[in-house]
Coordinates of C-alpha atoms in Angstrom, one line a residue:
M519 CA 95.3 65.3 49.2
C520 CA 92.7 65.7 52.4
H521 CA 95.7 64.6 54.5
L522 CA 97.9 67.1 53.5
S523 CA 95.9 69.9 53.5
I524 CA 94.9 68.8 57.4
T525 CA 98.8 68.5 58.3
I526 CA 99.6 72.1 56.4
I527 CA 96.6 73.7 58.2
F528 CA 98.7 71.5 61.6
L529 CA 101.8 73.0 61.1
N530 CA 100.3 76.9 60.4
I531 CA 98.3 76.9 64.2
V532 CA 101.8 75.1 65.6
L533 CA 103.6 77.7 64.1
L534 CA 101.1 81.0 65.3
S535 CA 101.6 79.4 68.3
T536 CA 104.7 79.4 68.3
A537 CA 105.5 82.2 67.3
Q538 CA 103.0 84.3 69.5
A539 CA 104.6 82.8 72.5
F540 CA 108.2 84.0 71.6
S541 CA 106.5 87.7 71.0
E542 CA 104.9 87.6 73.8
Q543 CA 106.8 90.5 76.6
C544 CA 104.6 89.2 80.2
N545 CA 107.3 87.4 82.1
Q546 CA 105.7 84.1 82.6
Q547 CA 105.8 84.4 86.7
D548 CA 104.5 88.1 86.9
K549 CA 101.8 85.9 84.9
K550 CA 101.5 83.0 86.9
A551 CA 100.9 86.1 90.2
L552 CA 98.4 87.1 88.7
L553 CA 95.9 84.8 87.3
Q554 CA 96.5 83.5 91.5
I555 CA 95.5 86.6 91.8
K556 CA 92.3 87.2 89.7
K557 CA 91.5 83.6 91.0
E558 CA 91.3 85.1 95.1
L559 CA 88.9 88.0 93.4
G560 CA 86.8 85.3 93.0
N561 CA 87.7 85.0 89.3
P562 CA 85.7 87.9 88.3
T563 CA 84.5 88.8 84.8
S564 CA 85.6 92.4 84.6
L565 CA 89.1 90.9 84.3
S566 CA 88.0 88.6 82.0
S567 CA 90.6 89.6 80.2
W568 CA 93.4 88.2 81.9
K569 CA 93.9 84.8 80.0
P570 CA 96.6 82.5 80.6
R571 CA 97.0 82.2 76.3
S572 CA 97.1 86.2 75.6
D573 CA 99.8 88.8 76.8
C574 CA 99.5 90.2 79.8
C575 CA 101.5 93.6 78.7
N576 CA 99.4 94.2 76.4
G577 CA 95.7 94.4 76.9
W578 CA 94.9 93.1 80.5
F579 CA 92.6 95.5 82.3
G580 CA 94.5 97.0 85.3
V581 CA 97.9 95.9 84.3
T582 CA 100.7 98.0 83.3
C583 CA 104.6 96.5 81.9
G584 CA 108.1 98.2 82.9
T585 CA 110.5 98.8 79.3
K586 CA 111.9 95.7 77.6
S587 CA 115.2 97.0 79.4
Q588 CA 113.3 96.8 82.6
G589 CA 112.5 92.8 81.5
Y590 CA 108.5 94.0 80.3
R591 CA 107.8 93.3 84.4
V592 CA 104.5 94.3 86.0
N593 CA 105.0 97.3 88.2
S594 CA 101.8 99.0 87.7
L595 CA 98.4 97.2 88.7
D596 CA 95.2 99.3 89.0
L597 CA 92.0 96.8 90.3
N598 CA 88.8 99.4 90.1
E599 CA 85.4 98.7 90.2
L600 CA 85.7 95.1 90.2
N601 CA 82.7 93.2 90.2
L602 CA 83.6 90.7 93.0
P603 CA 81.0 87.4 93.2
K604 CA 81.9 87.3 97.3
P605 CA 83.7 89.2 99.8
V606 CA 87.4 89.1 100.3
P607 CA 90.6 89.9 101.4
V608 CA 92.7 91.9 98.9
P609 CA 94.8 89.2 97.8
P610 CA 98.2 88.0 99.2
S611 CA 99.6 86.7 95.7
V612 CA 100.5 90.5 94.7
S613 CA 103.6 90.4 96.8
N614 CA 105.1 87.6 93.8
L615 CA 104.8 91.0 91.5
V616 CA 108.4 91.4 92.9
N617 CA 108.7 94.5 90.0
L618 CA 104.9 95.7 91.6
Q619 CA 105.7 100.1 92.3
Y620 CA 102.2 101.0 92.0
F621 CA 99.6 99.8 93.3
Y622 CA 95.8 100.7 93.7
I623 CA 92.6 99.3 94.7
T624 CA 89.6 101.9 94.2
F625 CA 85.8 101.7 94.3
M626 CA 85.3 97.8 96.0
D627 CA 82.8 97.5 98.7
N628 CA 83.4 93.7 98.4
I629 CA 87.7 94.1 99.8
V630 CA 87.4 93.8 103.0
G631 CA 89.4 92.8 106.2
P632 CA 93.1 94.0 107.1
L633 CA 95.7 94.4 104.3
P634 CA 97.8 91.8 104.2
P635 CA 101.5 91.4 105.6
T636 CA 103.1 89.5 102.3
L637 CA 102.9 94.0 101.3
A638 CA 105.8 94.3 103.1
E639 CA 107.7 92.1 100.6
L640 CA 106.8 94.6 97.7
K641 CA 109.4 97.9 96.9
L642 CA 106.4 99.6 96.4
E643 CA 106.1 104.0 95.3
N644 CA 102.6 104.4 95.5
L645 CA 99.6 102.5 97.6
Y646 CA 96.4 104.2 96.8
I647 CA 93.2 102.0 98.7
T648 CA 89.9 104.2 98.6
D649 CA 86.1 103.6 98.5
T650 CA 86.2 99.4 100.3
N651 CA 86.4 98.1 103.2
I652 CA 89.5 97.8 104.3
S653 CA 89.7 97.4 108.4
G654 CA 92.2 97.1 111.1
P655 CA 94.4 99.7 112.0
I656 CA 96.7 101.2 109.7
P657 CA 99.4 97.8 109.7
D658 CA 103.4 98.7 111.5
F659 CA 104.6 96.5 108.5
L660 CA 104.0 99.3 106.3
S661 CA 106.6 101.2 107.8
Q662 CA 109.4 98.0 106.2
I663 CA 108.5 99.5 102.1
K664 CA 111.1 102.0 102.7
T665 CA 110.8 103.0 98.9
L666 CA 107.1 104.3 99.3
E667 CA 105.9 108.0 98.2
Y668 CA 102.8 108.0 98.5
L669 CA 100.3 106.2 100.7
K670 CA 96.8 106.4 100.8
I671 CA 93.9 104.3 102.3
T672 CA 90.7 106.6 102.6
N673 CA 86.9 105.5 102.3
S674 CA 87.2 102.6 104.6
K675 CA 87.1 101.6 107.4
L676 CA 90.4 102.2 109.5
T677 CA 90.4 102.4 113.6
G678 CA 93.2 102.8 115.9
T679 CA 95.3 105.5 116.1
L680 CA 98.0 107.3 114.2
P681 CA 101.0 105.4 114.0
V682 CA 104.7 107.7 115.2
W683 CA 106.1 105.9 112.6
L684 CA 105.3 107.2 109.4
P685 CA 107.6 110.4 109.3
S686 CA 110.8 107.1 109.7
L687 CA 109.5 106.3 106.3
P688 CA 112.4 108.3 103.7
K689 CA 110.9 109.3 101.1
L690 CA 107.1 109.8 101.6
T691 CA 106.0 112.9 100.2
G692 CA 102.6 112.6 101.6
F693 CA 99.7 110.5 102.5
S694 CA 95.5 110.7 103.1
F695 CA 93.9 108.6 105.6
D696 CA 90.9 110.5 104.9
G697 CA 87.0 109.0 105.9
N698 CA 88.2 105.9 108.2
Q699 CA 86.9 105.2 112.0
L700 CA 90.8 106.8 113.3
T701 CA 90.8 108.5 117.1
G702 CA 93.6 110.1 118.9
T703 CA 95.7 112.7 118.2
I704 CA 98.2 113.7 115.7
P705 CA 101.8 112.6 117.3
D706 CA 104.8 115.4 117.7
S707 CA 106.8 112.9 115.7
Y708 CA 104.5 114.5 112.4
G709 CA 106.5 117.4 112.3
S710 CA 109.4 115.9 111.2
F711 CA 108.2 114.1 108.1
P712 CA 111.4 114.7 105.3
K713 CA 111.2 117.2 103.1
P714 CA 109.8 117.7 100.9
F715 CA 106.7 116.9 102.1
D716 CA 103.2 118.1 100.3
T717 CA 100.0 116.4 101.8
F718 CA 99.3 116.2 104.6
T719 CA 94.9 114.6 105.1
L720 CA 92.8 113.4 108.0
S721 CA 89.4 114.7 107.7
A722 CA 86.4 112.9 107.9
N723 CA 87.7 110.3 111.5
R724 CA 87.1 110.7 115.3
L725 CA 90.9 112.4 115.8
T726 CA 91.1 114.9 118.8
G727 CA 93.4 117.5 121.1
K728 CA 96.1 119.6 119.4
I729 CA 97.6 120.2 116.4
P730 CA 101.4 119.6 117.4
P731 CA 103.1 123.2 116.8
S732 CA 106.0 120.7 114.9
L733 CA 103.2 121.1 112.2
A734 CA 105.1 124.3 111.4
N735 CA 108.1 122.7 110.1
L736 CA 106.5 120.9 106.9
N737 CA 104.7 124.1 104.5
L738 CA 102.3 121.6 103.3
V739 CA 100.6 122.0 100.1
T740 CA 97.5 120.3 100.8
L741 CA 96.3 120.1 104.3
H742 CA 92.9 118.2 104.8
L743 CA 91.8 118.7 108.8
H744 CA 88.5 119.3 108.5
D745 CA 85.0 116.9 110.2
N746 CA 87.1 115.7 113.5
M747 CA 87.1 116.5 116.6
F748 CA 90.3 119.0 116.7
Q749 CA 90.9 122.2 119.3
G750 CA 93.2 125.2 120.0
D751 CA 95.6 127.3 117.3
A752 CA 95.7 126.0 114.3
S753 CA 96.8 129.4 112.4
F754 CA 100.1 127.8 112.5
L755 CA 99.4 125.6 109.7
F756 CA 99.3 128.2 106.9
G757 CA 103.1 127.6 105.0
K758 CA 104.1 129.2 102.2
R759 CA 103.5 127.0 100.1
T760 CA 99.8 126.3 101.1
R761 CA 97.0 125.8 97.9
Q762 CA 94.4 123.6 100.2
I763 CA 93.9 124.3 103.5
Y764 CA 90.6 122.7 105.0
L765 CA 89.9 123.2 108.7
S766 CA 85.9 123.0 108.8
N767 CA 83.8 121.4 111.9
N768 CA 86.1 121.5 114.6
K769 CA 86.8 123.4 117.4
F770 CA 90.1 125.3 116.6
V771 CA 89.7 128.8 118.5
F772 CA 92.5 131.4 117.1
D773 CA 92.7 134.8 115.8
L774 CA 92.2 134.5 111.5
G775 CA 93.5 138.7 111.5
K776 CA 96.7 137.8 112.8
V777 CA 96.9 135.2 110.0
R778 CA 99.5 135.3 107.1
V779 CA 97.7 133.6 104.2
P780 CA 100.3 132.9 101.3
K781 CA 99.3 134.1 97.6
T782 CA 99.4 130.4 96.5
V783 CA 96.0 129.4 98.2
E784 CA 93.1 128.6 95.9
G785 CA 91.3 126.1 98.9
F786 CA 90.3 128.1 101.8
E787 CA 87.8 126.7 104.2
I788 CA 87.6 127.5 108.0
A789 CA 83.5 126.8 108.7
N790 CA 82.1 126.0 111.9
N791 CA 85.2 126.7 114.4
G792 CA 85.1 129.5 116.8
I793 CA 87.5 131.4 115.1
Y794 CA 87.8 134.7 115.5
G795 CA 89.2 138.3 114.2
T796 CA 88.8 140.1 110.9
L797 CA 89.4 138.4 107.4
P798 CA 92.9 139.6 106.4
K799 CA 93.0 141.7 103.5
E800 CA 95.5 139.2 101.4
L801 CA 92.6 137.1 100.7
T802 CA 91.7 139.5 97.9
L803 CA 95.2 138.7 96.1
L804 CA 94.0 134.9 96.5
K805 CA 92.8 133.1 93.4
L806 CA 90.3 131.2 94.9
T807 CA 88.4 127.9 93.9
W808 CA 86.6 127.1 97.0
F809 CA 86.0 129.3 99.8
N810 CA 84.3 129.0 103.4
V811 CA 84.2 130.7 106.2
S812 CA 81.1 130.6 107.6
F813 CA 80.1 129.7 111.7
N814 CA 83.1 131.3 113.3
N815 CA 83.1 134.4 115.3
L816 CA 84.4 136.6 113.0
C817 CA 84.2 140.7 112.5
G818 CA 84.8 143.3 110.5
P819 CA 84.3 144.6 106.8
I820 CA 84.4 141.7 104.1
P821 CA 87.5 143.0 102.0
Q822 CA 86.3 144.2 98.9
G823 CA 88.2 142.9 95.9
G824 CA 89.4 139.7 94.3
M825 CA 87.5 137.1 94.2
L826 CA 85.1 137.6 97.5
Q827 CA 82.7 138.8 96.0
T828 CA 82.3 135.8 93.7
F829 CA 81.1 133.5 96.9
D830 CA 77.4 133.9 98.2
A831 CA 76.2 134.6 101.5
A832 CA 76.5 131.2 102.7
A833 CA 80.0 131.6 102.7
Y834 CA 80.5 133.9 105.3
A835 CA 76.7 133.5 107.2
N836 CA 76.7 133.3 111.2
N837 CA 80.0 135.0 111.9
K838 CA 79.7 137.5 115.1
C839 CA 79.6 140.4 113.1
L840 CA 80.7 140.0 109.6
C841 CA 79.0 142.8 107.0
G842 CA 79.5 143.9 103.4
S843 CA 79.4 142.2 100.5
P844 CA 77.9 139.8 99.8
L845 CA 76.2 140.3 103.6
P846 CA 74.3 143.7 103.9
P847 CA 76.2 147.1 104.5
C848 CA 78.8 147.6 107.2
K849 CA 76.9 150.2 109.3
R850 CA 79.2 150.0 112.9
F851 CA 82.3 150.1 110.9

């Protein structure tokens, strides 16, 4: 009787294991790749849910699989704030996730070094890396990923110049390289991105020179160029679809009074430049969430109405002769 009970228990365990294996959605090649990625990251405790005997499509941290018709292949990997035991590069085994479309690495100081060339083997749509110690130039092998729609490598340690090949990516709708150590100028080719092109952000780098007039062709939604050393005219960057335009802390010089500001603008920041002229009356028509024109050479009455008076005097301070609420009343105008 005792032997019979043990046999029944053993059979139940075998049947349960077989049923679990049969019902598992995770592709075995993808699971193998993920476990290798975990090993290359130093087996962080944050990935304790990545167990060989569990289904990687159900409950594995940061892992998302496609639908049944897509073979339940891993299509998204989001590695966020992992407690890595030591500095490591981006795992080269990521390239073994052959159906990966979305790859995110965020808030990990212990991710170091250049990006692995194996990324060029993937058909990524979104590569999103932020707040790491990724270093080196923007790698040329990224030009081989013709499926890329958005490229973001921010708050890291990229160096070198902006690659001229970036507009050759046929599906790209935006890029962000904010918060790095990039130098040089914006290439003239950056006015020829495929349309629609929405996001163009390069803030907090060491970029210099004049803005290529060809950028007027882009009609951007989001433009962040603040905290660089750009100079000259930037008035042509206001497009019909612009929502955010941040130009602060550069050396731009142009007549703001001649700029036609579109009604779509929500964020408007041009502080700490040499911009002159008057504030356009169209500013009263905007639904602004952020506004700052301080430390320029602007002059004349601040248009009254809309949301302009909801910002305090600091948003207008240190100009040549701006006046009117929220600054002191005008005397000469």
